[in-house]
Short mmCIF file of C-alpha atoms in Angstrom, two decimals:
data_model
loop_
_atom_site.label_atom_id
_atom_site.label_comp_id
_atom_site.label_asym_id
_atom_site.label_seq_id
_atom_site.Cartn_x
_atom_site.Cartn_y
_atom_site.Cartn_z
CA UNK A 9 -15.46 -16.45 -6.97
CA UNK A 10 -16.44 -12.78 -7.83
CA UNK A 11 -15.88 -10.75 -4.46
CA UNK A 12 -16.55 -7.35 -5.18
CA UNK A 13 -19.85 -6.60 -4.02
CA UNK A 14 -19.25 -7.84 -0.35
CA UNK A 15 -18.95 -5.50 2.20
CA UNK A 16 -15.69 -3.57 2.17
CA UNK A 17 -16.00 -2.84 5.75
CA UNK A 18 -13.85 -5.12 7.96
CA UNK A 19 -15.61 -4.73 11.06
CA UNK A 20 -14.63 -2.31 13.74
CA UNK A 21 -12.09 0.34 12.06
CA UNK A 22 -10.94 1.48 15.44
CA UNK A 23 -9.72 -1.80 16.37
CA UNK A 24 -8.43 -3.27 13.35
CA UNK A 25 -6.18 -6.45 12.95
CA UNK A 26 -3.96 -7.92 10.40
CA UNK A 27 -6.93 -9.88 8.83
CA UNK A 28 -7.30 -8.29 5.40
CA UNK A 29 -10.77 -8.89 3.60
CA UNK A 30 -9.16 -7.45 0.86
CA UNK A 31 -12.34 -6.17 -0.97
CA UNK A 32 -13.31 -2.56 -2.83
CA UNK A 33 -12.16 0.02 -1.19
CA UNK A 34 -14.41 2.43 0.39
CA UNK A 35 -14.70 6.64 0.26
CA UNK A 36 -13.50 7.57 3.24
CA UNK A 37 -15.82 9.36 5.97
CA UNK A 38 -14.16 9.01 9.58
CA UNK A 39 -12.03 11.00 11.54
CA UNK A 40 -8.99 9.10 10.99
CA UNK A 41 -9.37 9.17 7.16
CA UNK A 42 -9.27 12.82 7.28
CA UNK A 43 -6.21 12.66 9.23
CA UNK A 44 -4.09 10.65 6.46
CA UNK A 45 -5.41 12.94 4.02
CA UNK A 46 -3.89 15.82 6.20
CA UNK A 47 -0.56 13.94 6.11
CA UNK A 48 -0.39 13.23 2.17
CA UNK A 49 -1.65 16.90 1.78
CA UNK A 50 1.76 18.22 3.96
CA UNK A 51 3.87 15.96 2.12
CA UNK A 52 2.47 17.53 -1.30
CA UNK A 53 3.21 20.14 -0.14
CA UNK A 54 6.33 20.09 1.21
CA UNK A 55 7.44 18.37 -1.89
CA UNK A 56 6.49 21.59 -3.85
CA UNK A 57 7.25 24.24 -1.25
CA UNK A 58 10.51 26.67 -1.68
CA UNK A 59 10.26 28.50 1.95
CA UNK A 60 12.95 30.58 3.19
CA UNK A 61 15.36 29.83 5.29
CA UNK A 62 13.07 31.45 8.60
CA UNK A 63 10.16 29.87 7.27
CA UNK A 64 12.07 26.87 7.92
CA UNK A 65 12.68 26.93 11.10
CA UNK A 66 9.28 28.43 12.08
CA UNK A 67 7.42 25.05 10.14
CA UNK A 68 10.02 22.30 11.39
CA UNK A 69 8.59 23.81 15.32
CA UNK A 70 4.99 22.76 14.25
CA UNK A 71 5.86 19.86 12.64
CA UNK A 72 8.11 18.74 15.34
CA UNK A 73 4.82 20.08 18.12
CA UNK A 74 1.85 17.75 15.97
CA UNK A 75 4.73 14.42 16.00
CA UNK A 76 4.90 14.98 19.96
CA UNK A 77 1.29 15.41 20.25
CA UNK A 78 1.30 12.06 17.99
CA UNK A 79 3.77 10.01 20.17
CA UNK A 80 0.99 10.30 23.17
CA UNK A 81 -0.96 7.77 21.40
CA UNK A 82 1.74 5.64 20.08
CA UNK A 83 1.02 1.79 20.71
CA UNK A 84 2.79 -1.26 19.16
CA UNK A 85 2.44 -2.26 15.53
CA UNK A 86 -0.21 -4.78 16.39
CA UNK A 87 -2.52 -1.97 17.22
CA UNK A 88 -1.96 0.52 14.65
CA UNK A 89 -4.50 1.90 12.68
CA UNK A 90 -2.03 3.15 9.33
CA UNK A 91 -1.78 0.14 7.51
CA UNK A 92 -4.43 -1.77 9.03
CA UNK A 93 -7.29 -0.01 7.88
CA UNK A 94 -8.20 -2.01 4.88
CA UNK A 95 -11.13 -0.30 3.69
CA UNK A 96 -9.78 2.69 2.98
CA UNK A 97 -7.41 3.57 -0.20
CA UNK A 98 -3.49 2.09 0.75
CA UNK A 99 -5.15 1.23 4.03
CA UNK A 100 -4.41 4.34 6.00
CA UNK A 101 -0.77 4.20 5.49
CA UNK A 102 1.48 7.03 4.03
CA UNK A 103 4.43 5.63 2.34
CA UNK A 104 3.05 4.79 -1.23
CA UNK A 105 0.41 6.60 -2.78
CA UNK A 106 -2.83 5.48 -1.98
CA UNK A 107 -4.14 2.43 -4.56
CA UNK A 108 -8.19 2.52 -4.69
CA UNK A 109 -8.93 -0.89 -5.29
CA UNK A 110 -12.22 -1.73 -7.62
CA UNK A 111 -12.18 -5.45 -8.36
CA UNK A 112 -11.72 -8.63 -6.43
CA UNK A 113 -11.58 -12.03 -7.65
CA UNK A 114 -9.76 -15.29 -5.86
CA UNK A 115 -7.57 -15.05 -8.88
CA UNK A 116 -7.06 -11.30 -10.06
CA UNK A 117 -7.72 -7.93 -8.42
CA UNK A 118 -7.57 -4.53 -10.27
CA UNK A 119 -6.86 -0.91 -9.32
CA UNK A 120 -6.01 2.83 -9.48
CA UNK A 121 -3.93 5.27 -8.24
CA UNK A 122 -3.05 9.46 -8.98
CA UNK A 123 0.63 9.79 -7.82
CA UNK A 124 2.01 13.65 -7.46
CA UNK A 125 5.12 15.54 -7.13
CA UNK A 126 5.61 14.07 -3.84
CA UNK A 127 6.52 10.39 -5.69
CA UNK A 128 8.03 11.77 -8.85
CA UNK A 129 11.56 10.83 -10.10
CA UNK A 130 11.89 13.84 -12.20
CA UNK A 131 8.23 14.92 -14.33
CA UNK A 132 7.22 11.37 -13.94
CA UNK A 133 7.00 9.03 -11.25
CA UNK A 134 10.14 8.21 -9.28
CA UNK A 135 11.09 4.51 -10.47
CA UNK A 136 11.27 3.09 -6.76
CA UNK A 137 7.44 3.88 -6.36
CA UNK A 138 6.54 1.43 -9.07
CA UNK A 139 7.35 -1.18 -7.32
CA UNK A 140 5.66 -0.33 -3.86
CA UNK A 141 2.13 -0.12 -6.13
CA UNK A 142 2.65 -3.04 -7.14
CA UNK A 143 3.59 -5.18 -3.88
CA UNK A 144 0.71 -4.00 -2.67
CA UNK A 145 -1.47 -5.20 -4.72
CA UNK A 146 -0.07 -8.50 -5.77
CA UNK A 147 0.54 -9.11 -2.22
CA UNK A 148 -3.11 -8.50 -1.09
CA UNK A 149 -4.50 -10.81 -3.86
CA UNK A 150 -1.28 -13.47 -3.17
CA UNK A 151 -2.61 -13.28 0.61
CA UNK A 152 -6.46 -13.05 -0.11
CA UNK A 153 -9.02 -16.03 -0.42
CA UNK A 154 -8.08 -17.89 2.43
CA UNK A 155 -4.44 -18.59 1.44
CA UNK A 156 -1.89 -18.69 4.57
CA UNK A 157 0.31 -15.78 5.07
CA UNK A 158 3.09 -15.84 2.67
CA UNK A 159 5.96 -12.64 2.32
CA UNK A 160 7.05 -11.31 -1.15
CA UNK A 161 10.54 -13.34 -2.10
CA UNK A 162 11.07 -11.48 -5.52
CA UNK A 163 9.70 -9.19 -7.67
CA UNK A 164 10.94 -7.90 -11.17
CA UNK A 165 9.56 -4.66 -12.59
CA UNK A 166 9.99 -3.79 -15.99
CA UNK A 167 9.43 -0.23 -17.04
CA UNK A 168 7.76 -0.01 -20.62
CA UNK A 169 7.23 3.83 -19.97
CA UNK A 170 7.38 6.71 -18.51
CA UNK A 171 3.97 7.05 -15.78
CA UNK A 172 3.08 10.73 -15.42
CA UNK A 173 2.10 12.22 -12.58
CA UNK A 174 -1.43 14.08 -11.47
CA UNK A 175 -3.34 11.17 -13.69
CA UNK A 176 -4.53 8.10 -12.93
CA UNK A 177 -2.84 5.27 -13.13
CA UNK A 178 -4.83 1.73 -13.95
CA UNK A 179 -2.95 -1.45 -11.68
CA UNK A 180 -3.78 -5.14 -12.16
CA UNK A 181 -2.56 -7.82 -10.63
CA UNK A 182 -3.01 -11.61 -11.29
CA UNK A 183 -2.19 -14.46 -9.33
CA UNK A 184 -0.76 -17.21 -11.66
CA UNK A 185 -0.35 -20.48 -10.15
CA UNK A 186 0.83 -21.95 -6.49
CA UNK A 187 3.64 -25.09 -6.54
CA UNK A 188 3.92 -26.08 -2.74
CA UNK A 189 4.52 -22.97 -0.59
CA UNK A 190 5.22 -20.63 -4.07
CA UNK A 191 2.24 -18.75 -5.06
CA UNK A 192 3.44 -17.22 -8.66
CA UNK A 193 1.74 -13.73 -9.33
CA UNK A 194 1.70 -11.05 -12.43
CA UNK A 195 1.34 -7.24 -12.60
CA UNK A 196 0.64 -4.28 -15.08
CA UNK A 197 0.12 -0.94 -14.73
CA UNK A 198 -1.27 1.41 -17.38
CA UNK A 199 -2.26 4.69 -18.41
CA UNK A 200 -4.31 4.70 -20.72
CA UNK A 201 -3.83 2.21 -23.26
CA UNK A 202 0.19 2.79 -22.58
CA UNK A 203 1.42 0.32 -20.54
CA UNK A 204 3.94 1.60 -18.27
CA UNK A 205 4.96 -1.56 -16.27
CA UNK A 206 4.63 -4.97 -15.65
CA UNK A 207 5.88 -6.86 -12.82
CA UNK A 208 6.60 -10.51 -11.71
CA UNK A 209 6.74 -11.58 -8.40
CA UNK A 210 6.93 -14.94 -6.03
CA UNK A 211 5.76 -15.22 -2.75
CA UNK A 212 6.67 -17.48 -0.66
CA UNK A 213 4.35 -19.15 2.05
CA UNK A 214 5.54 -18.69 5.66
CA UNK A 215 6.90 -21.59 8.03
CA UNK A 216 5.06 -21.52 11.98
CA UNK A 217 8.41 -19.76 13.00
CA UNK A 218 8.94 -17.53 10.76
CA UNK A 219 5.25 -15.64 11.25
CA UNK A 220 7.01 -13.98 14.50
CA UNK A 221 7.88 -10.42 15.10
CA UNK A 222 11.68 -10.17 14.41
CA UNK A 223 11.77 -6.48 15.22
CA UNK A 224 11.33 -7.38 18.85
CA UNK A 225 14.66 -7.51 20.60
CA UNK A 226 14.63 -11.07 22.70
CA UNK A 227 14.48 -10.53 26.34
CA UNK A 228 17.60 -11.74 28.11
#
């Protein structure tokens, strides 16, 4: 079942919820959108940045003044927009760089993502980012098309070569076969014609009790 011309818009992006769609991303033309672009654009270019020792001091103050302003609107993880907002490119989230996904299928899902200095390991991408880009989208398309929620149990990278930085980067992901509550999935990443990585991975459908929040202290 071809997916990718349904709409990418999960319903209200204000008030999103852990129900991924997982279709084409969308360009992104809200308010919040502009805000996660702020926050990759600071970490760019704090990543590059050599201030002085004053200048220092003078940005960790405004930093430290827009994460208080943040905290006013904090609310539990349930409610969050970074992360949830799957239309946009690495659904509003700021950890790994931002994947733009093109192509949905029930069985395969492709992508592609520009990483910068911020993520480099040295004039190429750091090796730990690797596998973030590609947990994301092997977990989408392991979680997509109906199938219950299932968490990533393992996932080997191998690195074929070195992925530069500034140019994108072309992800697939492929979702092999499912024996019982294993759903076996397979990764690549390329640039160019170069392939760069490859990754296999097993997740692992959840049991009833393990779909709780185990971040939440129990209540004596």
């Amino acid at each position: 079942m071809d997916i990718t011309q349904q709409s990418t818009m999960p319903g209200d992006i204000w008030n999103p919820d852990w129900n991924d769609p997982f279709v084409p991303t969308v360009e992104p033309n809200d308010a919040f959108a502009e805000l996660v672009s702020a926050v990759h654009e600071v970490q760019e270019a704090f990543t590059r940045a050599r201030p002085a020792a004053t200048d220092c001091a003078a940005l960790a103050t405004e930093l430290r003044a827009v994460a208080a302003k943040l905290k006013m609107f904090e609310v539990g993880e349930d409610d969050q927009l970074a992360g949830h907002r799957w239309d946009l490119a690495g659904r509003g989230q700021v950890l790994a760089p931002p994947l733009h996904i093109e192509e949905v299928t029930a069985t395969t899902a492709k992508g592609r993502v520009t990483v910068g200095r911020f993520h480099s390991g040295r004039y190429a991408m750091n090796g730990g980012v690797t596998p973030l880009i590609f947990d994301e989208i092997m977990a989408r398309l392991a979680n997509s098309a109906g199938r219950p929620w299932a968490r990533t149990a393992s996932l080997d990278v191998d690195y074929r070569a070195p992925a530069p930085l500034d140019v994108e980067l072309r992800v697939q992901a492929q979702f092999l076969r499912q024996d019982g509550r294993k759903r076996y999935m397979r990764g690549t990443m390329h640039h160019g014609d170069v392939l760069v990585a490859e990754a296999d991975g097993l997740w692992v459908e959840l049991k009833p009790e393990q779909t709780r929040n185990i971040s939440e202290r129990d209540t004596p």
